[in-house]
Amino acid sequence: MSGKAIFIDGIFIDPEIANSYFACDIEKCKGACCFMEGEYGAPLLEEEIDLIKNSLSVVKKYLPEKNVKFIEENGFFEKTEIGYSTKCINNRECVFVFWENGIARCSFEKAFLNGEISFRKPVSCHLFPLRNYSLNGALVGGDVLKYVKISECKPAIKKGEREKIKLYEFLKPALTRHFGQEWFNKMVKIFESLNNGR
């Protein structure tokens, strides 16, 4: 993290979050965060595993047949050294991705927006490009909120700068979902003070 970390109610916050601009531009990135190359998929909270299990019967209809078959044969999550994560197909595509006009989409979010389930998507996905690390190494539900920059998100940075949308403003729904409205309000107050030079 650059600069002095901000501390709110047990969470260290990357100071870059205070003045960075960001707004997803999915037409440009094609949903790249859903099919990034890597050994593991999205980090999961332990309690999200049951939420996903309870939503499977609904979201399966949005998935390609190969994904459904993969889940039936291999399951949808795995235990890692630092927690849990969704599984990936060929170490790349999240098993819950479907494609729409060349863009990777989340089957949970599709069902959520259609009013079919109450679980929107894993918190780690909702927060991205922020990662809620734990001091013991876990990638979600932890003590540190860090801004993770990847090249695929450059269009989002440009869009945020163009439209004057701060990263934390764009992620307000995810931040309030995970940390609560009161915590978010505290963070905004501190950020505004920093940005105003006070």
JSON list of C-alpha atoms in Angstrom, two decimals:
[
{"chain": "A", "resi": 1, "resn": "MET", "atom": "CA", "xyz": [0.00, 0.00, 0.00]},
{"chain": "A", "resi": 2, "resn": "SER", "atom": "CA", "xyz": [1.21, 3.50, -0.75]},
{"chain": "A", "resi": 3, "resn": "GLY", "atom": "CA", "xyz": [1.04, 6.20, 1.89]},
{"chain": "A", "resi": 4, "resn": "LYS", "atom": "CA", "xyz": [-0.24, 5.77, 5.41]},
{"chain": "A", "resi": 5, "resn": "ALA", "atom": "CA", "xyz": [-2.92, 3.12, 5.90]},
{"chain": "A", "resi": 6, "resn": "ILE", "atom": "CA", "xyz": [-6.33, 4.21, 7.16]},
{"chain": "A", "resi": 7, "resn": "PHE", "atom": "CA", "xyz": [-7.83, 2.23, 10.03]},
{"chain": "A", "resi": 8, "resn": "ILE", "atom": "CA", "xyz": [-11.61, 1.97, 10.57]},
{"chain": "A", "resi": 9, "resn": "ASP", "atom": "CA", "xyz": [-13.22, -0.46, 13.03]},
{"chain": "A", "resi": 10, "resn": "GLY", "atom": "CA", "xyz": [-10.54, -3.12, 12.73]},
{"chain": "A", "resi": 11, "resn": "ILE", "atom": "CA", "xyz": [-9.96, -2.77, 8.98]},
{"chain": "A", "resi": 12, "resn": "PHE", "atom": "CA", "xyz": [-6.81, -1.31, 7.43]},
{"chain": "A", "resi": 13, "resn": "ILE", "atom": "CA", "xyz": [-7.69, 0.54, 4.22]},
{"chain": "A", "resi": 14, "resn": "ASP", "atom": "CA", "xyz": [-5.36, 1.13, 1.30]},
{"chain": "A", "resi": 15, "resn": "PRO", "atom": "CA", "xyz": [-5.10, 4.96, 1.03]},
{"chain": "A", "resi": 16, "resn": "GLU", "atom": "CA", "xyz": [-5.11, 4.68, -2.79]},
{"chain": "A", "resi": 17, "resn": "ILE", "atom": "CA", "xyz": [-8.82, 3.90, -2.55]},
{"chain": "A", "resi": 18, "resn": "ALA", "atom": "CA", "xyz": [-9.50, 7.46, -1.36]},
{"chain": "A", "resi": 19, "resn": "ASN", "atom": "CA", "xyz": [-8.60, 9.21, -4.60]},
{"chain": "A", "resi": 20, "resn": "SER", "atom": "CA", "xyz": [-8.72, 6.56, -7.34]},
{"chain": "A", "resi": 21, "resn": "TYR", "atom": "CA", "xyz": [-11.31, 6.71, -10.11]},
{"chain": "A", "resi": 22, "resn": "PHE", "atom": "CA", "xyz": [-13.04, 3.58, -11.40]},
{"chain": "A", "resi": 23, "resn": "ALA", "atom": "CA", "xyz": [-16.21, 2.48, -13.20]},
{"chain": "A", "resi": 24, "resn": "CYS", "atom": "CA", "xyz": [-16.50, -0.93, -14.85]},
{"chain": "A", "resi": 25, "resn": "ASP", "atom": "CA", "xyz": [-16.55, -0.74, -18.64]},
{"chain": "A", "resi": 26, "resn": "ILE", "atom": "CA", "xyz": [-17.67, -4.27, -19.43]},
{"chain": "A", "resi": 27, "resn": "GLU", "atom": "CA", "xyz": [-18.00, -3.60, -23.16]},
{"chain": "A", "resi": 28, "resn": "LYS", "atom": "CA", "xyz": [-14.24, -3.02, -23.20]},
{"chain": "A", "resi": 29, "resn": "CYS", "atom": "CA", "xyz": [-12.96, -5.61, -20.70]},
{"chain": "A", "resi": 30, "resn": "LYS", "atom": "CA", "xyz": [-15.50, -8.31, -21.67]},
{"chain": "A", "resi": 31, "resn": "GLY", "atom": "CA", "xyz": [-15.86, -9.35, -18.01]},
{"chain": "A", "resi": 32, "resn": "ALA", "atom": "CA", "xyz": [-12.18, -10.23, -17.72]},
{"chain": "A", "resi": 33, "resn": "CYS", "atom": "CA", "xyz": [-12.27, -10.61, -13.93]},
{"chain": "A", "resi": 34, "resn": "CYS", "atom": "CA", "xyz": [-14.48, -13.69, -14.43]},
{"chain": "A", "resi": 35, "resn": "PHE", "atom": "CA", "xyz": [-11.98, -15.52, -16.62]},
{"chain": "A", "resi": 36, "resn": "MET", "atom": "CA", "xyz": [-8.52, -14.49, -15.46]},
{"chain": "A", "resi": 37, "resn": "GLU", "atom": "CA", "xyz": [-5.86, -17.15, -15.70]},
{"chain": "A", "resi": 38, "resn": "GLY", "atom": "CA", "xyz": [-5.03, -18.70, -12.33]},
{"chain": "A", "resi": 39, "resn": "GLU", "atom": "CA", "xyz": [-5.13, -21.83, -10.25]},
{"chain": "A", "resi": 40, "resn": "TYR", "atom": "CA", "xyz": [-8.17, -20.77, -8.22]},
{"chain": "A", "resi": 41, "resn": "GLY", "atom": "CA", "xyz": [-11.40, -18.92, -8.88]},
{"chain": "A", "resi": 42, "resn": "ALA", "atom": "CA", "xyz": [-13.14, -16.32, -6.73]},
{"chain": "A", "resi": 43, "resn": "PRO", "atom": "CA", "xyz": [-12.35, -16.40, -2.99]},
{"chain": "A", "resi": 44, "resn": "LEU", "atom": "CA", "xyz": [-15.35, -17.52, -0.94]},
{"chain": "A", "resi": 45, "resn": "LEU", "atom": "CA", "xyz": [-16.48, -16.95, 2.62]},
{"chain": "A", "resi": 46, "resn": "GLU", "atom": "CA", "xyz": [-17.29, -20.26, 4.29]},
{"chain": "A", "resi": 47, "resn": "GLU", "atom": "CA", "xyz": [-20.91, -19.20, 4.76]},
{"chain": "A", "resi": 48, "resn": "GLU", "atom": "CA", "xyz": [-21.24, -18.50, 1.04]},
{"chain": "A", "resi": 49, "resn": "ILE", "atom": "CA", "xyz": [-20.82, -22.19, 0.20]},
{"chain": "A", "resi": 50, "resn": "ASP", "atom": "CA", "xyz": [-24.30, -23.07, 1.49]},
{"chain": "A", "resi": 51, "resn": "LEU", "atom": "CA", "xyz": [-25.78, -19.97, -0.16]},
{"chain": "A", "resi": 52, "resn": "ILE", "atom": "CA", "xyz": [-24.36, -21.15, -3.47]},
{"chain": "A", "resi": 53, "resn": "LYS", "atom": "CA", "xyz": [-25.57, -24.73, -2.92]},
{"chain": "A", "resi": 54, "resn": "ASN", "atom": "CA", "xyz": [-29.07, -23.42, -2.30]},
{"chain": "A", "resi": 55, "resn": "SER", "atom": "CA", "xyz": [-28.97, -21.38, -5.52]},
{"chain": "A", "resi": 56, "resn": "LEU", "atom": "CA", "xyz": [-27.53, -24.04, -7.83]},
{"chain": "A", "resi": 57, "resn": "SER", "atom": "CA", "xyz": [-30.85, -25.37, -9.08]},
{"chain": "A", "resi": 58, "resn": "VAL", "atom": "CA", "xyz": [-31.75, -21.87, -10.28]},
{"chain": "A", "resi": 59, "resn": "VAL", "atom": "CA", "xyz": [-28.47, -20.69, -11.79]},
{"chain": "A", "resi": 60, "resn": "LYS", "atom": "CA", "xyz": [-27.71, -23.92, -13.67]},
{"chain": "A", "resi": 61, "resn": "LYS", "atom": "CA", "xyz": [-30.17, -22.96, -16.40]},
{"chain": "A", "resi": 62, "resn": "TYR", "atom": "CA", "xyz": [-27.96, -20.00, -17.33]},
{"chain": "A", "resi": 63, "resn": "LEU", "atom": "CA", "xyz": [-24.76, -22.05, -17.57]},
{"chain": "A", "resi": 64, "resn": "PRO", "atom": "CA", "xyz": [-23.30, -23.79, -20.62]},
{"chain": "A", "resi": 65, "resn": "GLU", "atom": "CA", "xyz": [-23.76, -27.56, -20.58]},
{"chain": "A", "resi": 66, "resn": "LYS", "atom": "CA", "xyz": [-20.02, -28.09, -20.09]},
{"chain": "A", "resi": 67, "resn": "ASN", "atom": "CA", "xyz": [-20.09, -26.00, -16.90]},
{"chain": "A", "resi": 68, "resn": "VAL", "atom": "CA", "xyz": [-23.06, -27.92, -15.49]},
{"chain": "A", "resi": 69, "resn": "LYS", "atom": "CA", "xyz": [-21.31, -31.21, -16.24]},
{"chain": "A", "resi": 70, "resn": "PHE", "atom": "CA", "xyz": [-18.11, -29.93, -14.63]},
{"chain": "A", "resi": 71, "resn": "ILE", "atom": "CA", "xyz": [-19.96, -28.96, -11.44]},
{"chain": "A", "resi": 72, "resn": "GLU", "atom": "CA", "xyz": [-21.75, -32.31, -11.28]},
{"chain": "A", "resi": 73, "resn": "GLU", "atom": "CA", "xyz": [-18.47, -34.21, -11.68]},
{"chain": "A", "resi": 74, "resn": "ASN", "atom": "CA", "xyz": [-16.08, -31.98, -9.71]},
{"chain": "A", "resi": 75, "resn": "GLY", "atom": "CA", "xyz": [-18.14, -29.75, -7.44]},
{"chain": "A", "resi": 76, "resn": "PHE", "atom": "CA", "xyz": [-18.05, -25.95, -7.52]},
{"chain": "A", "resi": 77, "resn": "PHE", "atom": "CA", "xyz": [-15.60, -25.03, -4.75]},
{"chain": "A", "resi": 78, "resn": "GLU", "atom": "CA", "xyz": [-12.31, -26.14, -3.28]},
{"chain": "A", "resi": 79, "resn": "LYS", "atom": "CA", "xyz": [-10.42, -25.71, -0.04]},
{"chain": "A", "resi": 80, "resn": "THR", "atom": "CA", "xyz": [-7.14, -23.89, -0.48]},
{"chain": "A", "resi": 81, "resn": "GLU", "atom": "CA", "xyz": [-4.28, -23.06, 1.89]},
{"chain": "A", "resi": 82, "resn": "ILE", "atom": "CA", "xyz": [-5.89, -19.70, 2.59]},
{"chain": "A", "resi": 83, "resn": "GLY", "atom": "CA", "xyz": [-9.61, -20.48, 2.53]},
{"chain": "A", "resi": 84, "resn": "TYR", "atom": "CA", "xyz": [-12.15, -21.47, -0.10]},
{"chain": "A", "resi": 85, "resn": "SER", "atom": "CA", "xyz": [-12.61, -20.55, -3.74]},
{"chain": "A", "resi": 86, "resn": "THR", "atom": "CA", "xyz": [-14.82, -21.34, -6.70]},
{"chain": "A", "resi": 87, "resn": "LYS", "atom": "CA", "xyz": [-13.41, -23.82, -9.19]},
{"chain": "A", "resi": 88, "resn": "CYS", "atom": "CA", "xyz": [-12.23, -22.81, -12.64]},
{"chain": "A", "resi": 89, "resn": "ILE", "atom": "CA", "xyz": [-12.43, -24.59, -15.96]},
{"chain": "A", "resi": 90, "resn": "ASN", "atom": "CA", "xyz": [-8.97, -25.02, -17.52]},
{"chain": "A", "resi": 91, "resn": "ASN", "atom": "CA", "xyz": [-7.47, -22.79, -14.80]},
{"chain": "A", "resi": 92, "resn": "ARG", "atom": "CA", "xyz": [-9.21, -19.78, -16.27]},
{"chain": "A", "resi": 93, "resn": "GLU", "atom": "CA", "xyz": [-12.97, -19.42, -16.54]},
{"chain": "A", "resi": 94, "resn": "CYS", "atom": "CA", "xyz": [-15.04, -19.39, -13.33]},
{"chain": "A", "resi": 95, "resn": "VAL", "atom": "CA", "xyz": [-17.38, -22.35, -13.36]},
{"chain": "A", "resi": 96, "resn": "PHE", "atom": "CA", "xyz": [-20.36, -20.01, -12.87]},
{"chain": "A", "resi": 97, "resn": "VAL", "atom": "CA", "xyz": [-19.69, -17.90, -15.98]},
{"chain": "A", "resi": 98, "resn": "PHE", "atom": "CA", "xyz": [-21.91, -17.83, -19.04]},
{"chain": "A", "resi": 99, "resn": "TRP", "atom": "CA", "xyz": [-21.23, -15.88, -22.22]},
{"chain": "A", "resi": 100, "resn": "GLU", "atom": "CA", "xyz": [-23.53, -13.27, -23.72]},
{"chain": "A", "resi": 101, "resn": "ASN", "atom": "CA", "xyz": [-22.53, -11.42, -26.90]},
{"chain": "A", "resi": 102, "resn": "GLY", "atom": "CA", "xyz": [-18.87, -12.15, -26.21]},
{"chain": "A", "resi": 103, "resn": "ILE", "atom": "CA", "xyz": [-19.00, -10.91, -22.62]},
{"chain": "A", "resi": 104, "resn": "ALA", "atom": "CA", "xyz": [-18.47, -13.11, -19.54]},
{"chain": "A", "resi": 105, "resn": "ARG", "atom": "CA", "xyz": [-21.47, -12.83, -17.22]},
{"chain": "A", "resi": 106, "resn": "CYS", "atom": "CA", "xyz": [-22.16, -14.14, -13.71]},
{"chain": "A", "resi": 107, "resn": "SER", "atom": "CA", "xyz": [-25.01, -16.64, -13.46]},
{"chain": "A", "resi": 108, "resn": "PHE", "atom": "CA", "xyz": [-25.72, -15.60, -9.85]},
{"chain": "A", "resi": 109, "resn": "GLU", "atom": "CA", "xyz": [-26.04, -11.94, -10.74]},
{"chain": "A", "resi": 110, "resn": "LYS", "atom": "CA", "xyz": [-28.30, -12.84, -13.68]},
{"chain": "A", "resi": 111, "resn": "ALA", "atom": "CA", "xyz": [-30.64, -14.80, -11.40]},
{"chain": "A", "resi": 112, "resn": "PHE", "atom": "CA", "xyz": [-30.46, -12.08, -8.71]},
{"chain": "A", "resi": 113, "resn": "LEU", "atom": "CA", "xyz": [-31.37, -9.29, -11.12]},
{"chain": "A", "resi": 114, "resn": "ASN", "atom": "CA", "xyz": [-34.24, -11.44, -12.40]},
{"chain": "A", "resi": 115, "resn": "GLY", "atom": "CA", "xyz": [-35.56, -11.71, -8.83]},
{"chain": "A", "resi": 116, "resn": "GLU", "atom": "CA", "xyz": [-34.99, -15.47, -8.66]},
{"chain": "A", "resi": 117, "resn": "ILE", "atom": "CA", "xyz": [-32.47, -15.61, -5.78]},
{"chain": "A", "resi": 118, "resn": "SER", "atom": "CA", "xyz": [-31.39, -13.30, -2.93]},
{"chain": "A", "resi": 119, "resn": "PHE", "atom": "CA", "xyz": [-27.65, -14.09, -3.24]},
{"chain": "A", "resi": 120, "resn": "ARG", "atom": "CA", "xyz": [-26.15, -11.59, -5.69]},
{"chain": "A", "resi": 121, "resn": "LYS", "atom": "CA", "xyz": [-22.67, -13.11, -6.04]},
{"chain": "A", "resi": 122, "resn": "PRO", "atom": "CA", "xyz": [-19.65, -13.85, -3.84]},
{"chain": "A", "resi": 123, "resn": "VAL", "atom": "CA", "xyz": [-18.54, -10.83, -1.82]},
{"chain": "A", "resi": 124, "resn": "SER", "atom": "CA", "xyz": [-15.03, -11.05, -3.28]},
{"chain": "A", "resi": 125, "resn": "CYS", "atom": "CA", "xyz": [-16.49, -10.64, -6.79]},
{"chain": "A", "resi": 126, "resn": "HIS", "atom": "CA", "xyz": [-18.76, -7.79, -5.73]},
{"chain": "A", "resi": 127, "resn": "LEU", "atom": "CA", "xyz": [-15.84, -5.91, -4.14]},
{"chain": "A", "resi": 128, "resn": "PHE", "atom": "CA", "xyz": [-13.39, -6.36, -7.00]},
{"chain": "A", "resi": 129, "resn": "PRO", "atom": "CA", "xyz": [-10.95, -4.65, -7.74]},
{"chain": "A", "resi": 130, "resn": "LEU", "atom": "CA", "xyz": [-10.76, -4.36, -3.97]},
{"chain": "A", "resi": 131, "resn": "ARG", "atom": "CA", "xyz": [-9.57, -7.39, -2.03]},
{"chain": "A", "resi": 132, "resn": "ASN", "atom": "CA", "xyz": [-10.44, -7.91, 1.63]},
{"chain": "A", "resi": 133, "resn": "TYR", "atom": "CA", "xyz": [-7.28, -9.72, 2.74]},
{"chain": "A", "resi": 134, "resn": "SER", "atom": "CA", "xyz": [-6.77, -11.24, 6.15]},
{"chain": "A", "resi": 135, "resn": "LEU", "atom": "CA", "xyz": [-3.50, -10.79, 8.01]},
{"chain": "A", "resi": 136, "resn": "ASN", "atom": "CA", "xyz": [-3.30, -14.60, 8.13]},
{"chain": "A", "resi": 137, "resn": "GLY", "atom": "CA", "xyz": [-3.42, -14.81, 4.33]},
{"chain": "A", "resi": 138, "resn": "ALA", "atom": "CA", "xyz": [-7.12, -15.35, 3.56]},
{"chain": "A", "resi": 139, "resn": "LEU", "atom": "CA", "xyz": [-8.39, -13.44, 0.53]},
{"chain": "A", "resi": 140, "resn": "VAL", "atom": "CA", "xyz": [-11.81, -12.52, 1.84]},
{"chain": "A", "resi": 141, "resn": "GLY", "atom": "CA", "xyz": [-13.38, -11.57, 5.18]},
{"chain": "A", "resi": 142, "resn": "GLY", "atom": "CA", "xyz": [-10.11, -10.17, 6.51]},
{"chain": "A", "resi": 143, "resn": "ASP", "atom": "CA", "xyz": [-8.45, -7.18, 8.07]},
{"chain": "A", "resi": 144, "resn": "VAL", "atom": "CA", "xyz": [-7.03, -5.32, 5.07]},
{"chain": "A", "resi": 145, "resn": "LEU", "atom": "CA", "xyz": [-8.91, -3.67, 2.19]},
{"chain": "A", "resi": 146, "resn": "LYS", "atom": "CA", "xyz": [-6.52, -3.29, -0.73]},
{"chain": "A", "resi": 147, "resn": "TYR", "atom": "CA", "xyz": [-6.91, -1.93, -4.25]},
{"chain": "A", "resi": 148, "resn": "VAL", "atom": "CA", "xyz": [-5.60, -4.56, -6.69]},
{"chain": "A", "resi": 149, "resn": "LYS", "atom": "CA", "xyz": [-4.73, -3.15, -10.10]},
{"chain": "A", "resi": 150, "resn": "ILE", "atom": "CA", "xyz": [-4.82, -5.40, -13.17]},
{"chain": "A", "resi": 151, "resn": "SER", "atom": "CA", "xyz": [-4.22, -4.39, -16.77]},
{"chain": "A", "resi": 152, "resn": "GLU", "atom": "CA", "xyz": [-7.67, -5.64, -17.83]},
{"chain": "A", "resi": 153, "resn": "CYS", "atom": "CA", "xyz": [-9.25, -2.88, -15.70]},
{"chain": "A", "resi": 154, "resn": "LYS", "atom": "CA", "xyz": [-7.53, 0.02, -17.48]},
{"chain": "A", "resi": 155, "resn": "PRO", "atom": "CA", "xyz": [-10.76, 0.84, -19.39]},
{"chain": "A", "resi": 156, "resn": "ALA", "atom": "CA", "xyz": [-12.57, 1.09, -16.03]},
{"chain": "A", "resi": 157, "resn": "ILE", "atom": "CA", "xyz": [-10.00, 3.55, -14.73]},
{"chain": "A", "resi": 158, "resn": "LYS", "atom": "CA", "xyz": [-10.35, 5.68, -17.86]},
{"chain": "A", "resi": 159, "resn": "LYS", "atom": "CA", "xyz": [-14.15, 5.60, -17.63]},
{"chain": "A", "resi": 160, "resn": "GLY", "atom": "CA", "xyz": [-14.05, 6.55, -13.95]},
{"chain": "A", "resi": 161, "resn": "GLU", "atom": "CA", "xyz": [-11.71, 9.46, -14.66]},
{"chain": "A", "resi": 162, "resn": "ARG", "atom": "CA", "xyz": [-13.84, 10.59, -17.60]},
{"chain": "A", "resi": 163, "resn": "GLU", "atom": "CA", "xyz": [-17.08, 10.45, -15.62]},
{"chain": "A", "resi": 164, "resn": "LYS", "atom": "CA", "xyz": [-15.53, 11.57, -12.30]},
{"chain": "A", "resi": 165, "resn": "ILE", "atom": "CA", "xyz": [-16.62, 8.42, -10.45]},
{"chain": "A", "resi": 166, "resn": "LYS", "atom": "CA", "xyz": [-14.47, 7.53, -7.44]},
{"chain": "A", "resi": 167, "resn": "LEU", "atom": "CA", "xyz": [-13.65, 3.86, -6.89]},
{"chain": "A", "resi": 168, "resn": "TYR", "atom": "CA", "xyz": [-15.35, 3.79, -3.49]},
{"chain": "A", "resi": 169, "resn": "GLU", "atom": "CA", "xyz": [-18.46, 5.48, -4.92]},
{"chain": "A", "resi": 170, "resn": "PHE", "atom": "CA", "xyz": [-18.72, 2.90, -7.69]},
{"chain": "A", "resi": 171, "resn": "LEU", "atom": "CA", "xyz": [-18.36, 0.09, -5.14]},
{"chain": "A", "resi": 172, "resn": "LYS", "atom": "CA", "xyz": [-20.77, 1.54, -2.58]},
{"chain": "A", "resi": 173, "resn": "PRO", "atom": "CA", "xyz": [-23.31, -1.34, -2.96]},
{"chain": "A", "resi": 174, "resn": "ALA", "atom": "CA", "xyz": [-20.58, -3.93, -2.37]},
{"chain": "A", "resi": 175, "resn": "LEU", "atom": "CA", "xyz": [-18.91, -2.03, 0.47]},
{"chain": "A", "resi": 176, "resn": "THR", "atom": "CA", "xyz": [-22.16, -1.43, 2.34]},
{"chain": "A", "resi": 177, "resn": "ARG", "atom": "CA", "xyz": [-23.20, -5.05, 1.80]},
{"chain": "A", "resi": 178, "resn": "HIS", "atom": "CA", "xyz": [-19.97, -6.34, 3.33]},
{"chain": "A", "resi": 179, "resn": "PHE", "atom": "CA", "xyz": [-19.09, -3.73, 5.94]},
{"chain": "A", "resi": 180, "resn": "GLY", "atom": "CA", "xyz": [-22.39, -1.95, 6.60]},
{"chain": "A", "resi": 181, "resn": "GLN", "atom": "CA", "xyz": [-23.70, 1.56, 5.93]},
{"chain": "A", "resi": 182, "resn": "GLU", "atom": "CA", "xyz": [-22.24, 3.05, 9.13]},
{"chain": "A", "resi": 183, "resn": "TRP", "atom": "CA", "xyz": [-18.75, 1.80, 8.30]},
{"chain": "A", "resi": 184, "resn": "PHE", "atom": "CA", "xyz": [-19.05, 3.11, 4.74]},
{"chain": "A", "resi": 185, "resn": "ASN", "atom": "CA", "xyz": [-20.14, 6.54, 6.00]},
{"chain": "A", "resi": 186, "resn": "LYS", "atom": "CA", "xyz": [-17.09, 6.69, 8.30]},
{"chain": "A", "resi": 187, "resn": "MET", "atom": "CA", "xyz": [-14.83, 5.81, 5.40]},
{"chain": "A", "resi": 188, "resn": "VAL", "atom": "CA", "xyz": [-16.33, 8.46, 3.11]},
{"chain": "A", "resi": 189, "resn": "LYS", "atom": "CA", "xyz": [-15.95, 11.12, 5.80]},
{"chain": "A", "resi": 190, "resn": "ILE", "atom": "CA", "xyz": [-12.25, 10.27, 6.22]},
{"chain": "A", "resi": 191, "resn": "PHE", "atom": "CA", "xyz": [-11.69, 10.15, 2.46]},
{"chain": "A", "resi": 192, "resn": "GLU", "atom": "CA", "xyz": [-13.35, 13.53, 1.95]},
{"chain": "A", "resi": 193, "resn": "SER", "atom": "CA", "xyz": [-11.18, 15.04, 4.67]},
{"chain": "A", "resi": 194, "resn": "LEU", "atom": "CA", "xyz": [-8.05, 13.61, 3.04]},
{"chain": "A", "resi": 195, "resn": "ASN", "atom": "CA", "xyz": [-9.07, 14.80, -0.42]},
{"chain": "A", "resi": 196, "resn": "ASN", "atom": "CA", "xyz": [-9.82, 18.28, 0.93]},
{"chain": "A", "resi": 197, "resn": "GLY", "atom": "CA", "xyz": [-6.39, 18.41, 2.55]},
{"chain": "A", "resi": 198, "resn": "ARG", "atom": "CA", "xyz": [-7.70, 18.46, 6.10]}
]
